[in-house]
């Protein structure tokens, strides 16, 4: 007799336009193609709850549900747990499997008492069929993005595509992203040679800092929101299909964050064959060689200059993890582990 499929309910925010939407999409796509499993839209019918955003498990409705209907539960750790240890500790009695995206998250979970057999590594997936090296010139990319080619011609382009202003006060920096570090690096680079390419919503703070210190920059988006200090979260977000053009236009991407679960900008850059340097956050040290991780603005500028002189492809471990087949196999292993 054929065994019934295990029903999986995916728990997490939906329709936000944020990165978590993509996590949900690819996780569901992976599960739908596996033998022995199927997606259910009813949490009550589920055999397995797969939380792609672990914070959802701490909501009162889920806690009540979990008390009455104990289900096999998988929690994906989406952020830097070192700042949320108290919250994470509340999950221990509720979770069967923890999916961590970087070794720092694993260290915190083990410190909190989570047993090794409950831990599974699965870095946040980035679609290698979208993020890739494009056979197109910078001039053609500028035309597609409506950028004046003359403004970047003969310039070294630094990229930054993260949200780094607070939603509650757009004039203030989001501490996790540390835009001041990015500005300090740009201040040390020759403004005649380097230009900063900014994209995405909530770039208000870093743009004002660029103006203050006469840092040359280009912003891809509707500038009126910046000029009027209005939130552009619903207007200046870029479709994922456009992002590879940005990565192929820039020469180096800078991650300046103090706290990250990812960031996805690292594998996105590497898959596009774009060089990247990063602070030691998230999975930076899992994917990048340590010579591409910096500790200060001066260290960053030294590494930028070294990377620019090096014509070789940047060494990384991105190809060890970033293919959909590998991602799907890890999802399958996670589901097997929680049901065995």
GROMACS .gro file of C-alpha atoms in nm:
model
  340
    1UNK     CA    1   0.000   0.000   0.000
    2UNK     CA    2   0.138   0.341  -0.100
    3UNK     CA    3   0.240   0.553   0.197
    4UNK     CA    4   0.052   0.880   0.238
    5UNK     CA    5   0.238   1.202   0.175
    6UNK     CA    6   0.349   1.401   0.477
    7UNK     CA    7   0.171   1.736   0.480
    8UNK     CA    8   0.390   2.042   0.533
    9UNK     CA    9   0.260   2.381   0.644
   10UNK     CA   10   0.494   2.674   0.575
   11UNK     CA   11   0.477   2.933   0.851
   12UNK     CA   12   0.604   3.282   0.778
   13UNK     CA   13   0.520   3.627   0.659
   14UNK     CA   14   0.380   3.649   0.308
   15UNK     CA   15   0.323   3.932   0.064
   16UNK     CA   16   0.565   4.175   0.230
   17UNK     CA   17   0.795   4.212  -0.068
   18UNK     CA   18   1.082   4.146   0.171
   19UNK     CA   19   1.351   3.882   0.148
   20UNK     CA   20   1.143   3.640   0.354
   21UNK     CA   21   0.895   3.614   0.065
   22UNK     CA   22   1.167   3.465  -0.153
   23UNK     CA   23   1.264   3.222   0.124
   24UNK     CA   24   0.904   3.105   0.137
   25UNK     CA   25   0.879   3.076  -0.242
   26UNK     CA   26   1.192   2.863  -0.284
   27UNK     CA   27   1.121   2.647   0.021
   28UNK     CA   28   0.771   2.570  -0.108
   29UNK     CA   29   0.903   2.506  -0.460
   30UNK     CA   30   1.160   2.260  -0.322
   31UNK     CA   31   0.904   2.071  -0.111
   32UNK     CA   32   0.645   2.052  -0.391
   33UNK     CA   33   0.895   1.866  -0.609
   34UNK     CA   34   0.986   1.608  -0.343
   35UNK     CA   35   0.835   1.261  -0.329
   36UNK     CA   36   0.650   1.184  -0.007
   37UNK     CA   37   0.560   1.541   0.085
   38UNK     CA   38   0.295   1.794  -0.006
   39UNK     CA   39   0.215   2.150   0.094
   40UNK     CA   40  -0.101   2.213   0.295
   41UNK     CA   41  -0.267   2.549   0.350
   42UNK     CA   42  -0.417   2.435   0.678
   43UNK     CA   43  -0.195   2.430   0.985
   44UNK     CA   44  -0.442   2.189   1.149
   45UNK     CA   45  -0.394   1.929   0.874
   46UNK     CA   46  -0.015   1.953   0.884
   47UNK     CA   47   0.219   1.676   0.991
   48UNK     CA   48   0.513   1.918   0.982
   49UNK     CA   49   0.531   2.292   1.043
   50UNK     CA   50   0.820   2.453   0.855
   51UNK     CA   51   0.875   2.802   0.994
   52UNK     CA   52   1.081   3.004   0.750
   53UNK     CA   53   1.074   3.294   0.998
   54UNK     CA   54   1.141   3.164   1.349
   55UNK     CA   55   0.992   3.469   1.525
   56UNK     CA   56   0.645   3.357   1.411
   57UNK     CA   57   0.673   3.065   1.651
   58UNK     CA   58   0.677   3.306   1.945
   59UNK     CA   59   0.339   3.461   1.866
   60UNK     CA   60   0.054   3.397   2.111
   61UNK     CA   61  -0.169   3.223   1.849
   62UNK     CA   62   0.106   2.974   1.765
   63UNK     CA   63   0.193   2.911   2.129
   64UNK     CA   64  -0.172   2.826   2.199
   65UNK     CA   65  -0.186   2.607   1.888
   66UNK     CA   66   0.136   2.430   1.982
   67UNK     CA   67   0.007   2.358   2.333
   68UNK     CA   68  -0.304   2.187   2.196
   69UNK     CA   69  -0.173   2.033   1.872
   70UNK     CA   70   0.187   1.931   1.913
   71UNK     CA   71   0.332   1.905   1.561
   72UNK     CA   72   0.678   1.831   1.431
   73UNK     CA   73   0.828   2.179   1.396
   74UNK     CA   74   1.124   2.313   1.197
   75UNK     CA   75   1.254   2.663   1.275
   76UNK     CA   76   1.466   2.858   1.028
   77UNK     CA   77   1.692   3.107   1.203
   78UNK     CA   78   1.680   3.422   0.994
   79UNK     CA   79   1.892   3.672   1.184
   80UNK     CA   80   2.184   3.732   1.419
   81UNK     CA   81   2.090   3.545   1.737
   82UNK     CA   82   2.361   3.705   1.950
   83UNK     CA   83   2.120   3.995   2.011
   84UNK     CA   84   1.815   3.774   2.068
   85UNK     CA   85   1.935   3.493   2.292
   86UNK     CA   86   1.649   3.535   2.541
   87UNK     CA   87   1.388   3.504   2.266
   88UNK     CA   88   1.569   3.207   2.108
   89UNK     CA   89   1.584   3.025   2.441
   90UNK     CA   90   1.204   3.028   2.460
   91UNK     CA   91   1.190   2.814   2.148
   92UNK     CA   92   1.397   2.522   2.271
   93UNK     CA   93   1.107   2.318   2.413
   94UNK     CA   94   0.897   2.379   2.099
   95UNK     CA   95   1.138   2.295   1.816
   96UNK     CA   96   1.240   1.960   1.669
   97UNK     CA   97   1.490   2.088   1.412
   98UNK     CA   98   1.675   2.419   1.387
   99UNK     CA   99   1.790   2.531   1.044
  100UNK     CA  100   2.080   2.774   1.075
  101UNK     CA  101   2.225   2.982   0.792
  102UNK     CA  102   2.569   3.049   0.936
  103UNK     CA  103   2.816   2.914   1.188
  104UNK     CA  104   2.762   3.207   1.426
  105UNK     CA  105   2.395   3.111   1.466
  106UNK     CA  106   2.501   2.752   1.531
  107UNK     CA  107   2.742   2.862   1.805
  108UNK     CA  108   2.468   3.061   1.983
  109UNK     CA  109   2.218   2.774   1.960
  110UNK     CA  110   2.470   2.528   2.104
  111UNK     CA  111   2.550   2.776   2.380
  112UNK     CA  112   2.177   2.787   2.461
  113UNK     CA  113   2.173   2.410   2.497
  114UNK     CA  114   2.041   2.291   2.160
  115UNK     CA  115   2.179   1.945   2.084
  116UNK     CA  116   2.389   1.895   1.770
  117UNK     CA  117   2.145   1.639   1.628
  118UNK     CA  118   1.877   1.909   1.614
  119UNK     CA  119   2.093   2.146   1.408
  120UNK     CA  120   2.101   2.153   1.026
  121UNK     CA  121   2.294   2.394   0.805
  122UNK     CA  122   2.114   2.552   0.510
  123UNK     CA  123   2.229   2.901   0.399
  124UNK     CA  124   1.963   3.131   0.256
  125UNK     CA  125   1.907   3.038  -0.107
  126UNK     CA  126   1.985   3.277  -0.392
  127UNK     CA  127   1.869   3.178  -0.741
  128UNK     CA  128   2.175   3.101  -0.950
  129UNK     CA  129   1.966   3.117  -1.269
  130UNK     CA  130   1.894   3.486  -1.198
  131UNK     CA  131   2.215   3.600  -1.030
  132UNK     CA  132   2.492   3.533  -1.279
  133UNK     CA  133   2.755   3.701  -1.492
  134UNK     CA  134   2.587   3.878  -1.784
  135UNK     CA  135   2.736   3.904  -2.131
  136UNK     CA  136   2.659   4.273  -2.161
  137UNK     CA  137   2.866   4.593  -2.147
  138UNK     CA  138   2.841   4.856  -1.874
  139UNK     CA  139   2.716   5.100  -2.134
  140UNK     CA  140   2.428   4.866  -2.223
  141UNK     CA  141   2.348   4.811  -1.855
  142UNK     CA  142   2.334   5.187  -1.799
  143UNK     CA  143   2.087   5.214  -2.086
  144UNK     CA  144   1.866   4.943  -1.930
  145UNK     CA  145   1.879   5.107  -1.587
  146UNK     CA  146   1.838   5.461  -1.716
  147UNK     CA  147   2.177   5.565  -1.579
  148UNK     CA  148   2.385   5.832  -1.753
  149UNK     CA  149   2.685   5.633  -1.875
  150UNK     CA  150   2.905   5.943  -1.864
  151UNK     CA  151   2.854   5.961  -1.487
  152UNK     CA  152   3.020   5.622  -1.433
  153UNK     CA  153   3.258   5.605  -1.729
  154UNK     CA  154   3.616   5.541  -1.615
  155UNK     CA  155   3.496   5.522  -1.254
  156UNK     CA  156   3.531   5.238  -1.004
  157UNK     CA  157   3.176   5.166  -0.891
  158UNK     CA  158   3.106   5.063  -0.532
  159UNK     CA  159   2.766   4.901  -0.476
  160UNK     CA  160   2.530   4.908  -0.177
  161UNK     CA  161   2.170   4.786  -0.211
  162UNK     CA  162   2.054   4.744   0.149
  163UNK     CA  163   1.793   4.926   0.359
  164UNK     CA  164   1.987   5.129   0.610
  165UNK     CA  165   1.744   5.393   0.742
  166UNK     CA  166   1.497   5.333   1.022
  167UNK     CA  167   1.138   5.299   0.905
  168UNK     CA  168   1.019   5.487   1.213
  169UNK     CA  169   1.261   5.776   1.154
  170UNK     CA  170   1.415   5.791   0.808
  171UNK     CA  171   1.677   6.044   0.919
  172UNK     CA  172   1.831   5.786   1.151
  173UNK     CA  173   2.058   5.494   1.066
  174UNK     CA  174   1.951   5.134   1.111
  175UNK     CA  175   2.226   5.020   1.347
  176UNK     CA  176   2.235   4.665   1.214
  177UNK     CA  177   2.338   4.787   0.865
  178UNK     CA  178   2.593   5.042   0.995
  179UNK     CA  179   2.583   5.288   0.702
  180UNK     CA  180   2.837   5.503   0.888
  181UNK     CA  181   3.097   5.235   0.817
  182UNK     CA  182   3.014   5.256   0.446
  183UNK     CA  183   3.046   5.635   0.455
  184UNK     CA  184   3.378   5.615   0.643
  185UNK     CA  185   3.513   5.382   0.376
  186UNK     CA  186   3.395   5.607   0.092
  187UNK     CA  187   3.557   5.908   0.262
  188UNK     CA  188   3.892   5.730   0.240
  189UNK     CA  189   3.858   5.645  -0.130
  190UNK     CA  190   3.962   5.890  -0.403
  191UNK     CA  191   3.642   6.074  -0.501
  192UNK     CA  192   3.783   6.134  -0.850
  193UNK     CA  193   3.810   5.759  -0.910
  194UNK     CA  194   3.529   5.603  -0.705
  195UNK     CA  195   3.152   5.647  -0.714
  196UNK     CA  196   2.886   5.487  -0.493
  197UNK     CA  197   2.584   5.322  -0.656
  198UNK     CA  198   2.286   5.308  -0.420
  199UNK     CA  199   1.959   5.125  -0.481
  200UNK     CA  200   1.658   5.008  -0.286
  201UNK     CA  201   1.424   5.182  -0.043
  202UNK     CA  202   1.510   5.364   0.280
  203UNK     CA  203   1.847   5.500   0.170
  204UNK     CA  204   1.767   5.842   0.317
  205UNK     CA  205   2.037   5.840   0.585
  206UNK     CA  206   2.327   5.733   0.366
  207UNK     CA  207   2.230   5.976   0.089
  208UNK     CA  208   2.227   6.268   0.333
  209UNK     CA  209   2.570   6.158   0.457
  210UNK     CA  210   2.699   6.142   0.098
  211UNK     CA  211   2.581   6.500   0.046
  212UNK     CA  212   2.738   6.611   0.375
  213UNK     CA  213   3.081   6.473   0.286
  214UNK     CA  214   3.068   6.537  -0.092
  215UNK     CA  215   3.084   6.166  -0.170
  216UNK     CA  216   2.992   6.108  -0.536
  217UNK     CA  217   2.692   5.877  -0.566
  218UNK     CA  218   2.412   5.764  -0.794
  219UNK     CA  219   2.073   5.661  -0.658
  220UNK     CA  220   1.855   5.434  -0.868
  221UNK     CA  221   1.500   5.523  -0.777
  222UNK     CA  222   1.254   5.805  -0.728
  223UNK     CA  223   1.457   6.073  -0.548
  224UNK     CA  224   1.152   6.279  -0.456
  225UNK     CA  225   1.088   6.049  -0.158
  226UNK     CA  226   1.439   6.117  -0.030
  227UNK     CA  227   1.409   6.493  -0.088
  228UNK     CA  228   1.075   6.506   0.096
  229UNK     CA  229   1.177   6.263   0.368
  230UNK     CA  230   0.893   6.026   0.276
  231UNK     CA  231   0.900   5.650   0.314
  232UNK     CA  232   0.968   5.481  -0.020
  233UNK     CA  233   0.933   5.121   0.097
  234UNK     CA  234   0.648   5.061  -0.149
  235UNK     CA  235   0.798   5.246  -0.445
  236UNK     CA  236   1.177   5.217  -0.461
  237UNK     CA  237   1.207   4.843  -0.418
  238UNK     CA  238   1.363   4.681  -0.725
  239UNK     CA  239   1.230   4.360  -0.885
  240UNK     CA  240   1.465   4.067  -0.840
  241UNK     CA  241   1.509   4.037  -1.218
  242UNK     CA  242   1.671   4.382  -1.223
  243UNK     CA  243   1.921   4.315  -0.947
  244UNK     CA  244   2.174   4.116  -1.156
  245UNK     CA  245   2.218   4.421  -1.380
  246UNK     CA  246   2.321   4.624  -1.076
  247UNK     CA  247   2.571   4.363  -0.962
  248UNK     CA  248   2.713   4.338  -1.314
  249UNK     CA  249   2.748   4.716  -1.333
  250UNK     CA  250   2.945   4.763  -1.011
  251UNK     CA  251   3.306   4.666  -0.950
  252UNK     CA  252   3.289   4.590  -0.578
  253UNK     CA  253   3.003   4.542  -0.334
  254UNK     CA  254   3.055   4.651   0.027
  255UNK     CA  255   2.872   4.487   0.318
  256UNK     CA  256   2.911   4.722   0.615
  257UNK     CA  257   2.671   4.559   0.862
  258UNK     CA  258   2.716   4.497   1.233
  259UNK     CA  259   2.443   4.231   1.249
  260UNK     CA  260   2.309   3.996   0.980
  261UNK     CA  261   2.161   3.654   0.928
  262UNK     CA  262   2.296   3.658   0.570
  263UNK     CA  263   2.334   3.891   0.398
  264UNK     CA  264   2.219   3.760   0.060
  265UNK     CA  265   2.423   4.036  -0.108
  266UNK     CA  266   2.732   3.818  -0.059
  267UNK     CA  267   2.618   3.516  -0.265
  268UNK     CA  268   2.437   3.748  -0.507
  269UNK     CA  269   2.763   3.931  -0.574
  270UNK     CA  270   2.970   3.617  -0.602
  271UNK     CA  271   2.727   3.444  -0.839
  272UNK     CA  272   2.744   3.754  -1.062
  273UNK     CA  273   3.127   3.730  -1.046
  274UNK     CA  274   3.132   4.068  -0.872
  275UNK     CA  275   3.394   4.121  -0.603
  276UNK     CA  276   3.274   4.177  -0.248
  277UNK     CA  277   3.418   4.266   0.089
  278UNK     CA  278   3.234   4.236   0.418
  279UNK     CA  279   3.249   4.284   0.788
  280UNK     CA  280   3.252   3.956   0.980
  281UNK     CA  281   2.875   3.915   0.998
  282UNK     CA  282   2.631   3.638   0.917
  283UNK     CA  283   2.771   3.386   0.672
  284UNK     CA  284   3.051   3.616   0.548
  285UNK     CA  285   3.321   3.396   0.701
  286UNK     CA  286   3.142   3.081   0.580
  287UNK     CA  287   3.146   3.195   0.215
  288UNK     CA  288   3.438   3.436   0.186
  289UNK     CA  289   3.810   3.391   0.230
  290UNK     CA  290   3.922   3.581   0.543
  291UNK     CA  291   4.133   3.816   0.329
  292UNK     CA  292   3.805   3.966   0.204
  293UNK     CA  293   3.665   4.037   0.551
  294UNK     CA  294   3.760   4.373   0.701
  295UNK     CA  295   3.761   4.519   1.051
  296UNK     CA  296   3.795   4.895   0.989
  297UNK     CA  297   3.753   5.157   0.716
  298UNK     CA  298   4.128   5.158   0.650
  299UNK     CA  299   4.136   4.779   0.633
  300UNK     CA  300   3.845   4.793   0.387
  301UNK     CA  301   4.021   5.039   0.159
  302UNK     CA  302   4.334   4.823   0.162
  303UNK     CA  303   4.131   4.519   0.064
  304UNK     CA  304   3.948   4.712  -0.208
  305UNK     CA  305   4.277   4.824  -0.362
  306UNK     CA  306   4.414   4.469  -0.346
  307UNK     CA  307   4.102   4.324  -0.508
  308UNK     CA  308   4.115   4.580  -0.788
  309UNK     CA  309   4.473   4.486  -0.868
  310UNK     CA  310   4.384   4.115  -0.871
  311UNK     CA  311   4.236   4.006  -1.203
  312UNK     CA  312   4.157   3.657  -1.074
  313UNK     CA  313   3.809   3.550  -0.973
  314UNK     CA  314   3.750   3.606  -0.602
  315UNK     CA  315   3.791   3.288  -0.401
  316UNK     CA  316   3.476   3.178  -0.223
  317UNK     CA  317   3.269   2.875  -0.126
  318UNK     CA  318   2.959   2.998  -0.308
  319UNK     CA  319   2.954   2.707  -0.555
  320UNK     CA  320   2.945   2.457  -0.267
  321UNK     CA  321   2.595   2.572  -0.169
  322UNK     CA  322   2.425   2.772  -0.441
  323UNK     CA  323   2.231   2.558  -0.680
  324UNK     CA  324   1.863   2.476  -0.647
  325UNK     CA  325   1.937   2.102  -0.656
  326UNK     CA  326   2.169   2.136  -0.356
  327UNK     CA  327   1.918   2.354  -0.173
  328UNK     CA  328   1.636   2.106  -0.241
  329UNK     CA  329   1.851   1.814  -0.121
  330UNK     CA  330   1.916   1.997   0.206
  331UNK     CA  331   1.541   2.062   0.244
  332UNK     CA  332   1.473   1.693   0.184
  333UNK     CA  333   1.732   1.594   0.444
  334UNK     CA  334   1.573   1.834   0.695
  335UNK     CA  335   1.227   1.683   0.639
  336UNK     CA  336   1.362   1.328   0.669
  337UNK     CA  337   1.540   1.422   0.987
  338UNK     CA  338   1.229   1.563   1.154
  339UNK     CA  339   1.012   1.262   1.062
  340UNK     CA  340   1.246   0.973   1.133
   0.00000   0.00000   0.00000
